[in-house]
């Protein structure tokens, strides 16, 4: 009888030990390369870095971004984030608040330095080259384990556009305005104007009034 009780006790203790070790192992798991990072601050730094590309696109009423973090690489005080990113400038076209300029889903490597106060400062923003060098530059920028993923980045655009539309909604709410919000293309309804008059305005007056160059669909 005692032997049975002793055997039962050993089995119970063994199972308890397995459960404890399993729980400890699971609790130590974290996203790849993300240990020790302030995720909230890093997300904000990413948003600012992507929105900071505004000078490369036509100006809108507000700027938005979308991103997906694929992997994080941390070395000393440097953090390299492998992402799929998208920039979007929103403005009104035919009463619709839409993405008037911006990018699609671009595999992007964004590098930060970690400052003494814990903030992340942008060090480098790298996108692949255009044209024939696109594929080769992608492979240089990203580790091999991500190559298959980044060559299918275009499939993520819908998700990135949804992020941008949400930010556009927040902007309109902040100014107390409502409108249809659409990241996709909006068919333009051009003003009916005499062709000769239009040509004269845009060939002569734009030389002296730079503002007209910003209003091609007036």
PDB file of N, CA, C and O in Angstrom, residues 9-84:
ATOM      1  N   UNK A   9       2.717   9.568  -5.563  1.00  0.00           N
ATOM      2  CA  UNK A   9       3.307  10.854  -5.199  1.00  0.00           C
ATOM      3  C   UNK A   9       4.401  11.251  -6.192  1.00  0.00           C
ATOM      4  O   UNK A   9       4.512  12.408  -6.596  1.00  0.00           O
ATOM      5  N   UNK A  10       5.226  10.267  -6.597  1.00  0.00           N
ATOM      6  CA  UNK A  10       6.312  10.542  -7.554  1.00  0.00           C
ATOM      7  C   UNK A  10       5.737  11.001  -8.899  1.00  0.00           C
ATOM      8  O   UNK A  10       6.233  11.945  -9.521  1.00  0.00           O
ATOM      9  N   UNK A  11       4.654  10.330  -9.342  1.00  0.00           N
ATOM     10  CA  UNK A  11       4.027  10.696 -10.620  1.00  0.00           C
ATOM     11  C   UNK A  11       3.470  12.113 -10.569  1.00  0.00           C
ATOM     12  O   UNK A  11       3.651  12.917 -11.483  1.00  0.00           O
ATOM     13  N   UNK A  12       2.788  12.451  -9.452  1.00  0.00           N
ATOM     14  CA  UNK A  12       2.212  13.797  -9.290  1.00  0.00           C
ATOM     15  C   UNK A  12       3.297  14.858  -9.296  1.00  0.00           C
ATOM     16  O   UNK A  12       3.176  15.908  -9.957  1.00  0.00           O
ATOM     17  N   UNK A  13       4.391  14.607  -8.575  1.00  0.00           N
ATOM     18  CA  UNK A  13       5.484  15.573  -8.521  1.00  0.00           C
ATOM     19  C   UNK A  13       6.134  15.756  -9.892  1.00  0.00           C
ATOM     20  O   UNK A  13       6.500  16.869 -10.285  1.00  0.00           O
ATOM     21  N   UNK A  14       6.273  14.654 -10.631  1.00  0.00           N
ATOM     22  CA  UNK A  14       6.874  14.718 -11.963  1.00  0.00           C
ATOM     23  C   UNK A  14       6.027  15.552 -12.917  1.00  0.00           C
ATOM     24  O   UNK A  14       6.530  16.386 -13.665  1.00  0.00           O
ATOM     25  N   UNK A  15       4.691  15.335 -12.881  1.00  0.00           N
ATOM     26  CA  UNK A  15       3.794  16.106 -13.735  1.00  0.00           C
ATOM     27  C   UNK A  15       3.819  17.578 -13.372  1.00  0.00           C
ATOM     28  O   UNK A  15       3.793  18.454 -14.239  1.00  0.00           O
ATOM     29  N   UNK A  16       3.875  17.878 -12.082  1.00  0.00           N
ATOM     30  CA  UNK A  16       3.917  19.277 -11.629  1.00  0.00           C
ATOM     31  C   UNK A  16       5.175  19.974 -12.134  1.00  0.00           C
ATOM     32  O   UNK A  16       5.152  21.124 -12.565  1.00  0.00           O
ATOM     33  N   UNK A  17       6.299  19.232 -12.075  1.00  0.00           N
ATOM     34  CA  UNK A  17       7.563  19.800 -12.540  1.00  0.00           C
ATOM     35  C   UNK A  17       7.524  20.098 -14.030  1.00  0.00           C
ATOM     36  O   UNK A  17       7.994  21.143 -14.485  1.00  0.00           O
ATOM     37  N   UNK A  18       6.933  19.194 -14.806  1.00  0.00           N
ATOM     38  CA  UNK A  18       6.801  19.412 -16.254  1.00  0.00           C
ATOM     39  C   UNK A  18       5.964  20.638 -16.547  1.00  0.00           C
ATOM     40  O   UNK A  18       6.296  21.470 -17.403  1.00  0.00           O
ATOM     41  N   UNK A  19       4.855  20.797 -15.814  1.00  0.00           N
ATOM     42  CA  UNK A  19       3.970  21.953 -16.029  1.00  0.00           C
ATOM     43  C   UNK A  19       4.663  23.254 -15.683  1.00  0.00           C
ATOM     44  O   UNK A  19       4.552  24.251 -16.393  1.00  0.00           O
ATOM     45  N   UNK A  20       5.404  23.267 -14.574  1.00  0.00           N
ATOM     46  CA  UNK A  20       6.108  24.478 -14.154  1.00  0.00           C
ATOM     47  C   UNK A  20       7.165  24.880 -15.173  1.00  0.00           C
ATOM     48  O   UNK A  20       7.287  26.038 -15.571  1.00  0.00           O
ATOM     49  N   UNK A  21       7.956  23.885 -15.615  1.00  0.00           N
ATOM     50  CA  UNK A  21       8.992  24.181 -16.609  1.00  0.00           C
ATOM     51  C   UNK A  21       8.384  24.661 -17.908  1.00  0.00           C
ATOM     52  O   UNK A  21       8.898  25.569 -18.564  1.00  0.00           O
ATOM     53  N   UNK A  22       7.265  24.059 -18.298  1.00  0.00           N
ATOM     54  CA  UNK A  22       6.591  24.468 -19.526  1.00  0.00           C
ATOM     55  C   UNK A  22       6.095  25.886 -19.452  1.00  0.00           C
ATOM     56  O   UNK A  22       6.240  26.671 -20.375  1.00  0.00           O
ATOM     57  N   UNK A  23       5.507  26.271 -18.317  1.00  0.00           N
ATOM     58  CA  UNK A  23       4.997  27.639 -18.135  1.00  0.00           C
ATOM     59  C   UNK A  23       6.132  28.644 -18.158  1.00  0.00           C
ATOM     60  O   UNK A  23       6.031  29.712 -18.756  1.00  0.00           O
ATOM     61  N   UNK A  24       7.247  28.323 -17.485  1.00  0.00           N
ATOM     62  CA  UNK A  24       8.384  29.238 -17.470  1.00  0.00           C
ATOM     63  C   UNK A  24       8.946  29.435 -18.861  1.00  0.00           C
ATOM     64  O   UNK A  24       9.292  30.537 -19.267  1.00  0.00           O
ATOM     65  N   UNK A  25       9.019  28.346 -19.633  1.00  0.00           N
ATOM     66  CA  UNK A  25       9.541  28.432 -20.998  1.00  0.00           C
ATOM     67  C   UNK A  25       8.659  29.303 -21.862  1.00  0.00           C
ATOM     68  O   UNK A  25       9.124  30.150 -22.610  1.00  0.00           O
ATOM     69  N   UNK A  26       7.331  29.155 -21.731  1.00  0.00           N
ATOM     70  CA  UNK A  26       6.395  29.937 -22.539  1.00  0.00           C
ATOM     71  C   UNK A  26       6.432  31.398 -22.175  1.00  0.00           C
ATOM     72  O   UNK A  26       6.364  32.280 -23.031  1.00  0.00           O
ATOM     73  N   UNK A  27       6.578  31.714 -20.877  1.00  0.00           N
ATOM     74  CA  UNK A  27       6.551  33.110 -20.437  1.00  0.00           C
ATOM     75  C   UNK A  27       7.778  33.873 -20.902  1.00  0.00           C
ATOM     76  O   UNK A  27       7.767  35.096 -20.974  1.00  0.00           O
ATOM     77  N   UNK A  28       8.865  33.162 -21.245  1.00  0.00           N
ATOM     78  CA  UNK A  28      10.081  33.828 -21.669  1.00  0.00           C
ATOM     79  C   UNK A  28      10.103  34.095 -23.171  1.00  0.00           C
ATOM     80  O   UNK A  28      11.003  34.746 -23.659  1.00  0.00           O
ATOM     81  N   UNK A  29       9.130  33.567 -23.885  1.00  0.00           N
ATOM     82  CA  UNK A  29       9.104  33.779 -25.322  1.00  0.00           C
ATOM     83  C   UNK A  29       8.711  35.218 -25.647  1.00  0.00           C
ATOM     84  O   UNK A  29       7.898  35.824 -24.962  1.00  0.00           O
ATOM     85  N   UNK A  30       9.272  35.779 -26.699  1.00  0.00           N
ATOM     86  CA  UNK A  30       8.950  37.143 -27.125  1.00  0.00           C
ATOM     87  C   UNK A  30       9.106  37.204 -28.634  1.00  0.00           C
ATOM     88  O   UNK A  30       9.737  36.347 -29.238  1.00  0.00           O
ATOM     89  N   UNK A  31       8.533  38.241 -29.274  1.00  0.00           N
ATOM     90  CA  UNK A  31       8.673  38.374 -30.725  1.00  0.00           C
ATOM     91  C   UNK A  31      10.137  38.382 -31.131  1.00  0.00           C
ATOM     92  O   UNK A  31      10.991  38.867 -30.397  1.00  0.00           O
ATOM     93  N   UNK A  32      10.405  37.847 -32.297  1.00  0.00           N
ATOM     94  CA  UNK A  32      11.779  37.707 -32.767  1.00  0.00           C
ATOM     95  C   UNK A  32      12.517  39.035 -32.767  1.00  0.00           C
ATOM     96  O   UNK A  32      12.102  39.995 -33.405  1.00  0.00           O
ATOM     97  N   UNK A  33      13.593  39.101 -32.011  1.00  0.00           N
ATOM     98  CA  UNK A  33      14.422  40.303 -31.978  1.00  0.00           C
ATOM     99  C   UNK A  33      13.847  41.445 -31.178  1.00  0.00           C
ATOM    100  O   UNK A  33      14.371  42.538 -31.199  1.00  0.00           O
ATOM    101  N   UNK A  34      12.740  41.217 -30.422  1.00  0.00           N
ATOM    102  CA  UNK A  34      12.070  42.329 -29.753  1.00  0.00           C
ATOM    103  C   UNK A  34      12.325  42.389 -28.264  1.00  0.00           C
ATOM    104  O   UNK A  34      11.724  43.191 -27.559  1.00  0.00           O
ATOM    105  N   UNK A  35      13.194  41.543 -27.726  1.00  0.00           N
ATOM    106  CA  UNK A  35      13.444  41.530 -26.292  1.00  0.00           C
ATOM    107  C   UNK A  35      14.097  42.834 -25.846  1.00  0.00           C
ATOM    108  O   UNK A  35      15.007  43.346 -26.479  1.00  0.00           O
ATOM    109  N   UNK A  36      13.628  43.372 -24.721  1.00  0.00           N
ATOM    110  CA  UNK A  36      14.234  44.557 -24.143  1.00  0.00           C
ATOM    111  C   UNK A  36      13.875  45.859 -24.821  1.00  0.00           C
ATOM    112  O   UNK A  36      14.385  46.911 -24.440  1.00  0.00           O
ATOM    113  N   UNK A  37      13.002  45.832 -25.822  1.00  0.00           N
ATOM    114  CA  UNK A  37      12.625  47.048 -26.532  1.00  0.00           C
ATOM    115  C   UNK A  37      11.325  47.604 -25.983  1.00  0.00           C
ATOM    116  O   UNK A  37      10.446  46.860 -25.543  1.00  0.00           O
ATOM    117  N   UNK A  38      11.205  48.930 -26.016  1.00  0.00           N
ATOM    118  CA  UNK A  38       9.945  49.582 -25.667  1.00  0.00           C
ATOM    119  C   UNK A  38       9.096  49.587 -26.930  1.00  0.00           C
ATOM    120  O   UNK A  38       9.267  50.438 -27.800  1.00  0.00           O
ATOM    121  N   UNK A  39       8.177  48.630 -27.038  1.00  0.00           N
ATOM    122  CA  UNK A  39       7.407  48.449 -28.268  1.00  0.00           C
ATOM    123  C   UNK A  39       6.583  49.686 -28.618  1.00  0.00           C
ATOM    124  O   UNK A  39       6.472  50.058 -29.791  1.00  0.00           O
ATOM    125  N   UNK A  40       6.014  50.330 -27.618  1.00  0.00           N
ATOM    126  CA  UNK A  40       5.180  51.514 -27.873  1.00  0.00           C
ATOM    127  C   UNK A  40       6.003  52.658 -28.456  1.00  0.00           C
ATOM    128  O   UNK A  40       5.599  53.303 -29.427  1.00  0.00           O
ATOM    129  N   UNK A  41       7.171  52.891 -27.880  1.00  0.00           N
ATOM    130  CA  UNK A  41       8.042  53.959 -28.387  1.00  0.00           C
ATOM    131  C   UNK A  41       8.568  53.618 -29.777  1.00  0.00           C
ATOM    132  O   UNK A  41       8.709  54.498 -30.627  1.00  0.00           O
ATOM    133  N   UNK A  42       8.861  52.341 -29.999  1.00  0.00           N
ATOM    134  CA  UNK A  42       9.360  51.936 -31.308  1.00  0.00           C
ATOM    135  C   UNK A  42       8.288  52.113 -32.379  1.00  0.00           C
ATOM    136  O   UNK A  42       8.578  52.590 -33.485  1.00  0.00           O
ATOM    137  N   UNK A  43       7.054  51.772 -32.059  1.00  0.00           N
ATOM    138  CA  UNK A  43       5.948  51.954 -33.006  1.00  0.00           C
ATOM    139  C   UNK A  43       5.787  53.427 -33.359  1.00  0.00           C
ATOM    140  O   UNK A  43       5.603  53.780 -34.528  1.00  0.00           O
ATOM    141  N   UNK A  44       5.864  54.288 -32.359  1.00  0.00           N
ATOM    142  CA  UNK A  44       5.725  55.728 -32.617  1.00  0.00           C
ATOM    143  C   UNK A  44       6.880  56.238 -33.472  1.00  0.00           C
ATOM    144  O   UNK A  44       6.692  57.064 -34.372  1.00  0.00           O
ATOM    145  N   UNK A  45       8.094  55.741 -33.210  1.00  0.00           N
ATOM    146  CA  UNK A  45       9.252  56.145 -34.009  1.00  0.00           C
ATOM    147  C   UNK A  45       9.089  55.703 -35.459  1.00  0.00           C
ATOM    148  O   UNK A  45       9.440  56.438 -36.388  1.00  0.00           O
ATOM    149  N   UNK A  46       8.533  54.526 -35.668  1.00  0.00           N
ATOM    150  CA  UNK A  46       8.277  54.040 -37.030  1.00  0.00           C
ATOM    151  C   UNK A  46       7.263  54.925 -37.742  1.00  0.00           C
ATOM    152  O   UNK A  46       7.437  55.284 -38.906  1.00  0.00           O
ATOM    153  N   UNK A  47       6.190  55.264 -37.038  1.00  0.00           N
ATOM    154  CA  UNK A  47       5.153  56.125 -37.647  1.00  0.00           C
ATOM    155  C   UNK A  47       5.742  57.462 -38.081  1.00  0.00           C
ATOM    156  O   UNK A  47       5.468  57.952 -39.188  1.00  0.00           O
ATOM    157  N   UNK A  48       6.548  58.061 -37.214  1.00  0.00           N
ATOM    158  CA  UNK A  48       7.152  59.353 -37.531  1.00  0.00           C
ATOM    159  C   UNK A  48       8.136  59.248 -38.690  1.00  0.00           C
ATOM    160  O   UNK A  48       8.208  60.136 -39.542  1.00  0.00           O
ATOM    161  N   UNK A  49       8.894  58.150 -38.721  1.00  0.00           N
ATOM    162  CA  UNK A  49       9.879  57.972 -39.788  1.00  0.00           C
ATOM    163  C   UNK A  49       9.205  57.845 -41.146  1.00  0.00           C
ATOM    164  O   UNK A  49       9.655  58.441 -42.137  1.00  0.00           O
ATOM    165  N   UNK A  50       8.111  57.090 -41.209  1.00  0.00           N
ATOM    166  CA  UNK A  50       7.411  56.900 -42.490  1.00  0.00           C
ATOM    167  C   UNK A  50       6.718  58.190 -42.922  1.00  0.00           C
ATOM    168  O   UNK A  50       6.782  58.590 -44.080  1.00  0.00           O
ATOM    169  N   UNK A  51       6.078  58.872 -41.969  1.00  0.00           N
ATOM    170  CA  UNK A  51       5.433  60.144 -42.299  1.00  0.00           C
ATOM    171  C   UNK A  51       6.465  61.198 -42.701  1.00  0.00           C
ATOM    172  O   UNK A  51       6.149  62.137 -43.436  1.00  0.00           O
ATOM    173  N   UNK A  52       7.686  61.019 -42.230  1.00  0.00           N
ATOM    174  CA  UNK A  52       8.749  61.963 -42.556  1.00  0.00           C
ATOM    175  C   UNK A  52       9.183  61.922 -44.013  1.00  0.00           C
ATOM    176  O   UNK A  52       9.976  62.756 -44.456  1.00  0.00           O
ATOM    177  N   UNK A  53       8.641  60.971 -44.782  1.00  0.00           N
ATOM    178  CA  UNK A  53       8.962  60.875 -46.207  1.00  0.00           C
ATOM    179  C   UNK A  53       8.072  61.779 -47.051  1.00  0.00           C
ATOM    180  O   UNK A  53       8.075  61.696 -48.283  1.00  0.00           O
ATOM    181  N   UNK A  54       7.305  62.650 -46.409  1.00  0.00           N
ATOM    182  CA  UNK A  54       6.317  63.489 -47.100  1.00  0.00           C
ATOM    183  C   UNK A  54       6.909  64.318 -48.229  1.00  0.00           C
ATOM    184  O   UNK A  54       6.249  64.569 -49.243  1.00  0.00           O
ATOM    185  N   UNK A  55       8.148  64.752 -48.079  1.00  0.00           N
ATOM    186  CA  UNK A  55       8.751  65.623 -49.098  1.00  0.00           C
ATOM    187  C   UNK A  55       8.912  64.929 -50.445  1.00  0.00           C
ATOM    188  O   UNK A  55       9.116  65.584 -51.465  1.00  0.00           O
ATOM    189  N   UNK A  56       8.802  63.610 -50.464  1.00  0.00           N
ATOM    190  CA  UNK A  56       8.944  62.870 -51.722  1.00  0.00           C
ATOM    191  C   UNK A  56       7.636  62.768 -52.498  1.00  0.00           C
ATOM    192  O   UNK A  56       7.612  62.225 -53.601  1.00  0.00           O
ATOM    193  N   UNK A  57       6.547  63.292 -51.924  1.00  0.00           N
ATOM    194  CA  UNK A  57       5.223  63.139 -52.531  1.00  0.00           C
ATOM    195  C   UNK A  57       4.500  64.483 -52.583  1.00  0.00           C
ATOM    196  O   UNK A  57       4.897  65.448 -51.929  1.00  0.00           O
ATOM    197  N   UNK A  58       3.425  64.518 -53.371  1.00  0.00           N
ATOM    198  CA  UNK A  58       2.612  65.737 -53.442  1.00  0.00           C
ATOM    199  C   UNK A  58       1.978  66.008 -52.080  1.00  0.00           C
ATOM    200  O   UNK A  58       1.610  65.084 -51.354  1.00  0.00           O
ATOM    201  N   UNK A  59       1.858  67.275 -51.760  1.00  0.00           N
ATOM    202  CA  UNK A  59       1.356  67.675 -50.447  1.00  0.00           C
ATOM    203  C   UNK A  59      -0.140  67.428 -50.319  1.00  0.00           C
ATOM    204  O   UNK A  59      -0.912  67.665 -51.241  1.00  0.00           O
ATOM    205  N   UNK A  60      -0.564  66.962 -49.159  1.00  0.00           N
ATOM    206  CA  UNK A  60      -1.981  66.757 -48.877  1.00  0.00           C
ATOM    207  C   UNK A  60      -2.415  67.559 -47.665  1.00  0.00           C
ATOM    208  O   UNK A  60      -1.634  68.329 -47.097  1.00  0.00           O
ATOM    209  N   UNK A  61      -3.666  67.361 -47.254  1.00  0.00           N
ATOM    210  CA  UNK A  61      -4.166  68.059 -46.076  1.00  0.00           C
ATOM    211  C   UNK A  61      -3.654  67.424 -44.789  1.00  0.00           C
ATOM    212  O   UNK A  61      -3.443  68.093 -43.791  1.00  0.00           O
ATOM    213  N   UNK A  62      -3.438  66.105 -44.826  1.00  0.00           N
ATOM    214  CA  UNK A  62      -2.836  65.400 -43.694  1.00  0.00           C
ATOM    215  C   UNK A  62      -2.050  64.209 -44.217  1.00  0.00           C
ATOM    216  O   UNK A  62      -2.309  63.724 -45.322  1.00  0.00           O
ATOM    217  N   UNK A  63      -1.079  63.756 -43.440  1.00  0.00           N
ATOM    218  CA  UNK A  63      -0.267  62.610 -43.858  1.00  0.00           C
ATOM    219  C   UNK A  63      -0.581  61.409 -42.979  1.00  0.00           C
ATOM    220  O   UNK A  63      -0.890  61.541 -41.803  1.00  0.00           O
ATOM    221  N   UNK A  64      -0.506  60.228 -43.583  1.00  0.00           N
ATOM    222  CA  UNK A  64      -0.784  58.987 -42.884  1.00  0.00           C
ATOM    223  C   UNK A  64       0.288  57.953 -43.232  1.00  0.00           C
ATOM    224  O   UNK A  64       1.091  58.180 -44.149  1.00  0.00           O
ATOM    225  N   UNK A  65       0.262  56.851 -42.532  1.00  0.00           N
ATOM    226  CA  UNK A  65       1.207  55.777 -42.841  1.00  0.00           C
ATOM    227  C   UNK A  65       0.599  54.436 -42.454  1.00  0.00           C
ATOM    228  O   UNK A  65      -0.355  54.356 -41.691  1.00  0.00           O
ATOM    229  N   UNK A  66       1.208  53.383 -42.991  1.00  0.00           N
ATOM    230  CA  UNK A  66       0.873  52.027 -42.603  1.00  0.00           C
ATOM    231  C   UNK A  66       2.152  51.223 -42.572  1.00  0.00           C
ATOM    232  O   UNK A  66       3.063  51.473 -43.374  1.00  0.00           O
ATOM    233  N   UNK A  67       2.265  50.287 -41.651  1.00  0.00           N
ATOM    234  CA  UNK A  67       3.478  49.474 -41.617  1.00  0.00           C
ATOM    235  C   UNK A  67       3.225  48.120 -40.983  1.00  0.00           C
ATOM    236  O   UNK A  67       2.301  47.942 -40.187  1.00  0.00           O
ATOM    237  N   UNK A  68       4.044  47.165 -41.368  1.00  0.00           N
ATOM    238  CA  UNK A  68       4.055  45.825 -40.800  1.00  0.00           C
ATOM    239  C   UNK A  68       5.500  45.524 -40.412  1.00  0.00           C
ATOM    240  O   UNK A  68       6.402  45.649 -41.246  1.00  0.00           O
ATOM    241  N   UNK A  69       5.716  45.157 -39.164  1.00  0.00           N
ATOM    242  CA  UNK A  69       7.064  44.793 -38.717  1.00  0.00           C
ATOM    243  C   UNK A  69       7.298  43.315 -39.011  1.00  0.00           C
ATOM    244  O   UNK A  69       6.552  42.453 -38.544  1.00  0.00           O
ATOM    245  N   UNK A  70       8.330  43.034 -39.779  1.00  0.00           N
ATOM    246  CA  UNK A  70       8.673  41.652 -40.114  1.00  0.00           C
ATOM    247  C   UNK A  70       9.697  41.062 -39.145  1.00  0.00           C
ATOM    248  O   UNK A  70       9.603  39.903 -38.749  1.00  0.00           O
ATOM    249  N   UNK A  71      10.671  41.884 -38.787  1.00  0.00           N
ATOM    250  CA  UNK A  71      11.744  41.394 -37.910  1.00  0.00           C
ATOM    251  C   UNK A  71      12.491  42.579 -37.326  1.00  0.00           C
ATOM    252  O   UNK A  71      12.569  43.651 -37.951  1.00  0.00           O
ATOM    253  N   UNK A  72      13.019  42.405 -36.131  1.00  0.00           N
ATOM    254  CA  UNK A  72      13.789  43.450 -35.460  1.00  0.00           C
ATOM    255  C   UNK A  72      15.172  42.907 -35.137  1.00  0.00           C
ATOM    256  O   UNK A  72      15.311  41.815 -34.593  1.00  0.00           O
ATOM    257  N   UNK A  73      16.179  43.689 -35.465  1.00  0.00           N
ATOM    258  CA  UNK A  73      17.572  43.299 -35.198  1.00  0.00           C
ATOM    259  C   UNK A  73      18.199  44.359 -34.306  1.00  0.00           C
ATOM    260  O   UNK A  73      18.268  45.533 -34.681  1.00  0.00           O
ATOM    261  N   UNK A  74      18.654  43.959 -33.140  1.00  0.00           N
ATOM    262  CA  UNK A  74      19.212  44.910 -32.183  1.00  0.00           C
ATOM    263  C   UNK A  74      20.692  44.634 -31.960  1.00  0.00           C
ATOM    264  O   UNK A  74      21.084  43.505 -31.659  1.00  0.00           O
ATOM    265  N   UNK A  75      21.508  45.676 -32.131  1.00  0.00           N
ATOM    266  CA  UNK A  75      22.943  45.573 -31.897  1.00  0.00           C
ATOM    267  C   UNK A  75      23.385  46.772 -31.072  1.00  0.00           C
ATOM    268  O   UNK A  75      23.305  47.909 -31.530  1.00  0.00           O
ATOM    269  N   UNK A  76      23.835  46.508 -29.848  1.00  0.00           N
ATOM    270  CA  UNK A  76      24.265  47.575 -28.945  1.00  0.00           C
ATOM    271  C   UNK A  76      23.159  48.633 -28.848  1.00  0.00           C
ATOM    272  O   UNK A  76      22.052  48.328 -28.446  1.00  0.00           O
ATOM    273  N   UNK A  77      23.449  49.853 -29.272  1.00  0.00           N
ATOM    274  CA  UNK A  77      22.462  50.932 -29.194  1.00  0.00           C
ATOM    275  C   UNK A  77      21.777  51.191 -30.527  1.00  0.00           C
ATOM    276  O   UNK A  77      21.174  52.244 -30.731  1.00  0.00           O
ATOM    277  N   UNK A  78      21.862  50.247 -31.457  1.00  0.00           N
ATOM    278  CA  UNK A  78      21.250  50.401 -32.777  1.00  0.00           C
ATOM    279  C   UNK A  78      20.160  49.365 -32.975  1.00  0.00           C
ATOM    280  O   UNK A  78      20.332  48.191 -32.664  1.00  0.00           O
ATOM    281  N   UNK A  79      19.004  49.812 -33.484  1.00  0.00           N
ATOM    282  CA  UNK A  79      17.878  48.920 -33.739  1.00  0.00           C
ATOM    283  C   UNK A  79      17.515  49.003 -35.213  1.00  0.00           C
ATOM    284  O   UNK A  79      17.195  50.081 -35.717  1.00  0.00           O
ATOM    285  N   UNK A  80      17.582  47.879 -35.907  1.00  0.00           N
ATOM    286  CA  UNK A  80      17.218  47.825 -37.326  1.00  0.00           C
ATOM    287  C   UNK A  80      15.879  47.096 -37.442  1.00  0.00           C
ATOM    288  O   UNK A  80      15.739  45.962 -36.983  1.00  0.00           O
ATOM    289  N   UNK A  81      14.911  47.762 -38.059  1.00  0.00           N
ATOM    290  CA  UNK A  81      13.567  47.200 -38.171  1.00  0.00           C
ATOM    291  C   UNK A  81      13.259  46.921 -39.637  1.00  0.00           C
ATOM    292  O   UNK A  81      13.281  47.821 -40.469  1.00  0.00           O
ATOM    293  N   UNK A  82      12.971  45.663 -39.943  1.00  0.00           N
ATOM    294  CA  UNK A  82      12.608  45.256 -41.297  1.00  0.00           C
ATOM    295  C   UNK A  82      11.088  45.329 -41.415  1.00  0.00           C
ATOM    296  O   UNK A  82      10.367  44.653 -40.684  1.00  0.00           O
ATOM    297  N   UNK A  83      10.602  46.159 -42.304  1.00  0.00           N
ATOM    298  CA  UNK A  83       9.175  46.429 -42.388  1.00  0.00           C
ATOM    299  C   UNK A  83       8.657  46.376 -43.824  1.00  0.00           C
ATOM    300  O   UNK A  83       9.421  46.355 -44.790  1.00  0.00           O
ATOM    301  N   UNK A  84       7.333  46.388 -43.928  1.00  0.00           N
ATOM    302  CA  UNK A  84       6.647  46.730 -45.176  1.00  0.00           C
ATOM    303  C   UNK A  84       5.893  48.003 -44.841  1.00  0.00           C
ATOM    304  O   UNK A  84       5.072  48.023 -43.922  1.00  0.00           O
TER     305      UNK A  84
END
